[in-house]
Each structure stands twice: as structure tokens, then as C-alpha cells.
XYZ file of N, CA and C in Angstrom:
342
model
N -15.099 -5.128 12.288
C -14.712 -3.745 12.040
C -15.983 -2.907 11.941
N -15.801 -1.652 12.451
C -17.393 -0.570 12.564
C -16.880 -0.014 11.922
N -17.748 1.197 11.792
C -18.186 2.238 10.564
C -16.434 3.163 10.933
N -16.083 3.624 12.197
C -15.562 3.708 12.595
C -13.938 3.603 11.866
N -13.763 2.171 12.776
C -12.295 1.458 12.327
C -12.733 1.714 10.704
N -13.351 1.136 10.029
C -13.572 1.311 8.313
C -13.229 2.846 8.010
N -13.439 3.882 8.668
C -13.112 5.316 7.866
C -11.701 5.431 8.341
N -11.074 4.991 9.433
C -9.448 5.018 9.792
C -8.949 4.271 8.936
N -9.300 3.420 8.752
C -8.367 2.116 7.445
C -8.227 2.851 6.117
N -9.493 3.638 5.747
C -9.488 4.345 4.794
C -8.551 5.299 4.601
N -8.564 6.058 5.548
C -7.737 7.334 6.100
C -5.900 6.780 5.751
N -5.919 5.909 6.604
C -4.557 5.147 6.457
C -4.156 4.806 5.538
N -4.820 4.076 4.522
C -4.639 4.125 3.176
C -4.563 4.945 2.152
N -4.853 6.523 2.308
C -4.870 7.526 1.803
C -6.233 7.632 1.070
N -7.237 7.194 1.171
C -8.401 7.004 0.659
C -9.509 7.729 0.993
N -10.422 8.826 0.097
C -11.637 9.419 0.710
C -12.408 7.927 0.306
N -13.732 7.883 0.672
C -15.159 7.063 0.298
C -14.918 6.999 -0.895
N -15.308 8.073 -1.988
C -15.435 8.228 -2.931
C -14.255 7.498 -3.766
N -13.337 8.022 -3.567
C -12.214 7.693 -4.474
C -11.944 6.086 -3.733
N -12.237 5.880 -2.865
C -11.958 3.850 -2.625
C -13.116 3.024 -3.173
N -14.637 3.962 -3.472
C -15.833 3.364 -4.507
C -15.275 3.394 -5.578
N -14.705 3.884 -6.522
C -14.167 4.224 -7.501
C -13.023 3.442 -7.890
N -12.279 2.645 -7.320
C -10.869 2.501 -7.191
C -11.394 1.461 -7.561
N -11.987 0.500 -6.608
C -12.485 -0.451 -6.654
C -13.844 -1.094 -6.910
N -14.655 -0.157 -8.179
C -15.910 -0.415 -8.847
C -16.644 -0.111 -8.088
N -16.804 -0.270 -6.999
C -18.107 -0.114 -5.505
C -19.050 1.380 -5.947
N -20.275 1.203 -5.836
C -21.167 2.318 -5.547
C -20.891 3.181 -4.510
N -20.929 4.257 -4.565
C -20.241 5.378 -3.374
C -20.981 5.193 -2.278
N -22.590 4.871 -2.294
C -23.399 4.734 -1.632
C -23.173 3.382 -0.484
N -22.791 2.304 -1.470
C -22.000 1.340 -0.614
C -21.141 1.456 0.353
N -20.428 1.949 0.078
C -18.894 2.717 0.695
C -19.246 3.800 1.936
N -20.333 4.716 1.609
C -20.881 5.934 2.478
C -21.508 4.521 3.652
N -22.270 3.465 3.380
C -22.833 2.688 4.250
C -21.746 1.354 5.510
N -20.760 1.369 4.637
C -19.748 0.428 5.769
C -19.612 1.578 6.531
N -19.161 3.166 6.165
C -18.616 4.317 6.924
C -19.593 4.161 8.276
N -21.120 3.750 7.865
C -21.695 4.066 8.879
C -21.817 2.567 9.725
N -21.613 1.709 9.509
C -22.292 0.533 9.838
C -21.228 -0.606 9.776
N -19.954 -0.179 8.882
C -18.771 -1.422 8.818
C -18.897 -1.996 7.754
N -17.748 -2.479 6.985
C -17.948 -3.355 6.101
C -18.475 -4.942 6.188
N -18.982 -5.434 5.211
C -19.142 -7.020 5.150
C -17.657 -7.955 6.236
N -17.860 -9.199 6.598
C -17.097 -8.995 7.258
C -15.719 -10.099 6.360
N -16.489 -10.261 5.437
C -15.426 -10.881 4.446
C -14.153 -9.714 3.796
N -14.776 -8.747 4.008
C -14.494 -7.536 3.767
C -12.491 -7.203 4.654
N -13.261 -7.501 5.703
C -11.980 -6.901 6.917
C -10.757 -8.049 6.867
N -10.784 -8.947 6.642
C -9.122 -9.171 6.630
C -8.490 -8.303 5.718
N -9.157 -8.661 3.874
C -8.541 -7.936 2.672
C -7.849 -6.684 3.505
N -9.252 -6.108 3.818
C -8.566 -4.202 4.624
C -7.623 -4.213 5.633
N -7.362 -4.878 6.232
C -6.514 -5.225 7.250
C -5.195 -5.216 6.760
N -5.100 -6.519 5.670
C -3.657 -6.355 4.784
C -3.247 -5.490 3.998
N -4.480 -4.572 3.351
C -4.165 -2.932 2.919
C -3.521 -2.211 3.839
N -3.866 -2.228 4.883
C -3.802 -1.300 6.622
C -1.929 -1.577 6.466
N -1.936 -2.964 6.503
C -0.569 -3.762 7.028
C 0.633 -3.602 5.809
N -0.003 -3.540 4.636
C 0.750 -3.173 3.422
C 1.173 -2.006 3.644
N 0.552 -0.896 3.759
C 0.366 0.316 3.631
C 1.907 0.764 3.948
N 2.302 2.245 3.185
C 3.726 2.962 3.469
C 3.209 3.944 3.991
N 4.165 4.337 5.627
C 4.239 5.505 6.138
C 4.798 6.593 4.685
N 3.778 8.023 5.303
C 4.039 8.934 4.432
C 5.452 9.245 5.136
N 6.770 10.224 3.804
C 7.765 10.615 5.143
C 7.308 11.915 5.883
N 8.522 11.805 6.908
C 7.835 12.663 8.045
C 8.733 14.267 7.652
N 9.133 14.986 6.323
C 9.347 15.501 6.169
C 9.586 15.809 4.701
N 9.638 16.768 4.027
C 9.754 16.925 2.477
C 11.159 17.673 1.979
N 12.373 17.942 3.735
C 13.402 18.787 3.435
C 14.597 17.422 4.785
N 15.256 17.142 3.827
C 15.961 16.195 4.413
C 17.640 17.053 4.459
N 18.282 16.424 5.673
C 19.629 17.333 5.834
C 20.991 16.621 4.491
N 20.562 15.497 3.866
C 21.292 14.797 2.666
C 20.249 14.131 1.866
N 21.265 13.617 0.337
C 20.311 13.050 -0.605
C 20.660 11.482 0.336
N 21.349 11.125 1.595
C 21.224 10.011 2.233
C 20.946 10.057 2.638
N 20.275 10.989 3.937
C 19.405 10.424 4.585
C 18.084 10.382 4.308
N 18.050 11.413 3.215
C 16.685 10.754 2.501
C 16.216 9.310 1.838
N 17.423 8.883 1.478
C 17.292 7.837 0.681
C 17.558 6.548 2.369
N 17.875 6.976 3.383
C 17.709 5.876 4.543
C 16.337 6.271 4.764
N 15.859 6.899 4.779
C 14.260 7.227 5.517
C 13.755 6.091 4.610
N 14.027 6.268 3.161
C 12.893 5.965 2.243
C 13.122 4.503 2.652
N 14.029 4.190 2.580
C 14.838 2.318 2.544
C 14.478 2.051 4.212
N 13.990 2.332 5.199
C 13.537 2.063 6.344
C 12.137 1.591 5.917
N 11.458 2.866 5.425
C 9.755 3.020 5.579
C 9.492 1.795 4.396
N 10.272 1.136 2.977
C 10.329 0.714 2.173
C 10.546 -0.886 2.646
N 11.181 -0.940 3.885
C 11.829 -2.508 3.772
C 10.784 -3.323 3.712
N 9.782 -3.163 4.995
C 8.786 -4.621 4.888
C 8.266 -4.442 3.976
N 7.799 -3.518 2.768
C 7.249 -3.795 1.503
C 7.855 -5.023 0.771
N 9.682 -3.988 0.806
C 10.345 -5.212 -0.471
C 10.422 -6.653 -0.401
N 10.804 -6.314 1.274
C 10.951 -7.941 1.999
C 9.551 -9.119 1.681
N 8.314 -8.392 1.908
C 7.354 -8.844 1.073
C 7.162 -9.303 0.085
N 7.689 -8.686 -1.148
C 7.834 -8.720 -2.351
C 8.475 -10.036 -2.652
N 9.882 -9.745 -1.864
C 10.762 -10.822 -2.286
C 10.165 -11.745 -2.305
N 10.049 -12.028 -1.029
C 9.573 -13.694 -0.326
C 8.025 -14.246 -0.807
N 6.938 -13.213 -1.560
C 5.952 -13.872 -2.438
C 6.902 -13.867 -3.176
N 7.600 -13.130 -4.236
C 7.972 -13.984 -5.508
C 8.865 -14.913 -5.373
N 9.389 -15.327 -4.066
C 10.921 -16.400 -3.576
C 9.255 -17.619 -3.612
N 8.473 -17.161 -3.297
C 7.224 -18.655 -2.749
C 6.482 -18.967 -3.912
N 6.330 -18.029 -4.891
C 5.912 -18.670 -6.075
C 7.018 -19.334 -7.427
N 8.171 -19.187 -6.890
C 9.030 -20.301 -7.638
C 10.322 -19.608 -8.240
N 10.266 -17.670 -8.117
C 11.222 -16.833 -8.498
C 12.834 -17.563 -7.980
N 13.261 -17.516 -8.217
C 14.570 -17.710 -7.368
C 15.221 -15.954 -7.287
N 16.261 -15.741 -5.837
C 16.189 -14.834 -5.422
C 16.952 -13.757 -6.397
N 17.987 -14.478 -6.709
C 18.791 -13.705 -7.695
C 18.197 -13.100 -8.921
N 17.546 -13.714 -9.511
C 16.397 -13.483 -10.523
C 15.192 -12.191 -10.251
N 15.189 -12.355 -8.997
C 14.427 -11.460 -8.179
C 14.894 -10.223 -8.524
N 15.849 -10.438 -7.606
C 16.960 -8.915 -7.305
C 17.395 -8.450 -8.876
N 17.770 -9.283 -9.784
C 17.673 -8.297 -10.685
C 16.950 -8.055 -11.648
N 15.472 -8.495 -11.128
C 14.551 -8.149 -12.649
C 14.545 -6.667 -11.563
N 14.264 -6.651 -10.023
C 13.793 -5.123 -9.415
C 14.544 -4.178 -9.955
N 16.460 -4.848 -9.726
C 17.305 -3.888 -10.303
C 16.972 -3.258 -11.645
N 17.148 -4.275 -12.566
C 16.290 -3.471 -14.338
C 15.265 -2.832 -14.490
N 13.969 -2.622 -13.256
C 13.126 -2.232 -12.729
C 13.378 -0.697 -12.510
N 14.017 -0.571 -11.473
C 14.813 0.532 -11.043
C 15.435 1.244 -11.876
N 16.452 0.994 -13.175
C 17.111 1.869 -13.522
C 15.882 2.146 -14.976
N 15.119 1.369 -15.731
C 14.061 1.787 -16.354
C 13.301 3.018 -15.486
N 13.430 2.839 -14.107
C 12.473 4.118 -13.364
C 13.097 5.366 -13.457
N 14.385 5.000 -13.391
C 15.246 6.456 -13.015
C 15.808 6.966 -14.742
N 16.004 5.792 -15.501
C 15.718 6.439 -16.952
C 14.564 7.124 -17.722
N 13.814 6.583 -17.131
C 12.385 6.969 -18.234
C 11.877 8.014 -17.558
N 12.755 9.010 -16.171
C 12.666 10.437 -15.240
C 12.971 11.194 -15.934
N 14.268 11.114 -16.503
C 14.845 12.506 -16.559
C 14.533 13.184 -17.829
């Protein structure tokens, strides 16, 4: 990865220099130097799976329902959860257990809103 691909990964991630030195302890100066030159190259998978993690922003802030907002979100959302699941299905979760610690998850989110 060049200085290059390293400021798009950044970009993609929602990240200036500064605030990804910061995020992650790094000297800004460090960070200003992959911009120019690339990161270490132990460096580029980690960023890669940030890149690959990463959620599309949505592509609008005025949706024609509170459903199809909530399909946009559950599209742009799936390979996250699906992720989710299947590390915690591989470290020994069983699925049901899964689904509803997220569920108790969820309604703690939408309680502790209003």
C-alpha cells in the first residue's frame, strides 16, 4: 500500500491523519509519513479489514418511509451483523444466545434514547 491507497483507506474510514494518530496513540508525524510513503507493511492487512469492515454512509438523510429507511439501514448493516454473528457463533456463543443478548442490546439502545 502507498502513501496514496493509505490516505483513501483513511478517507473510507472516515478518518483525517490527525484524528487516526490520535485514535490509535500514533504520533501525527507518523501518520503525516505513511500519507507520504505508505504504511509499514504489517500495517496493510489490519487496514484492509478496516476498509472491508467499514459501513457505507446512507445515500440520503430524507427517506420516502420510516421503512425504507430502516431497509437501507438493514442492507448497508447486514455483512457487519453477519460478521458479528459468526465470530461470536466461532468463539463458542451459540446462536440463539447471540440473537438475544443483540436483541437486549437493542432495546437498552432505543430505551436509554428517548
Amino acid at each position: 500500500m502507498d502513501g496514496e491507497a493509505f490516505k483513501k483507506a483513511l478517507a473510507r474510514l472516515g478518518y483525517s491523519q490527525s484524528g487516526f494518530a490520535r485514535e490509535h496513540c500514533l504520533h501525527v508525524r507518523t501518520v503525516q509519513n505513511w500519507a507520504r510513503v505508505g504504511p509499514p507493511d504489517f500495517l496493510v492487512p489490519l487496514l484492509n479489514a478496516m476498509v472491508q469492515q467499514a459501513i457505507e454512509p446512507p445515500t440520503t438523510q430524507v427517506w420516502a418511509s420510516n421503512e425504507a429507511a430502516a431497509a437501507e439501514a438493514a442492507q448497508v448493516l447486514d455483512h457487519s451483523l453477519r460478521s458479528l454473528l459468526l465470530r461470536a457463533n466461532r468463539a463458542g456463543w451459540p446462536q440463539d444466545v447471540i440473537l438475544a443478548g443483540v436483541m437486549a442490546w437493542l432495546a437498552g439502545q432505543t430505551i436509554g434514547r428517548r
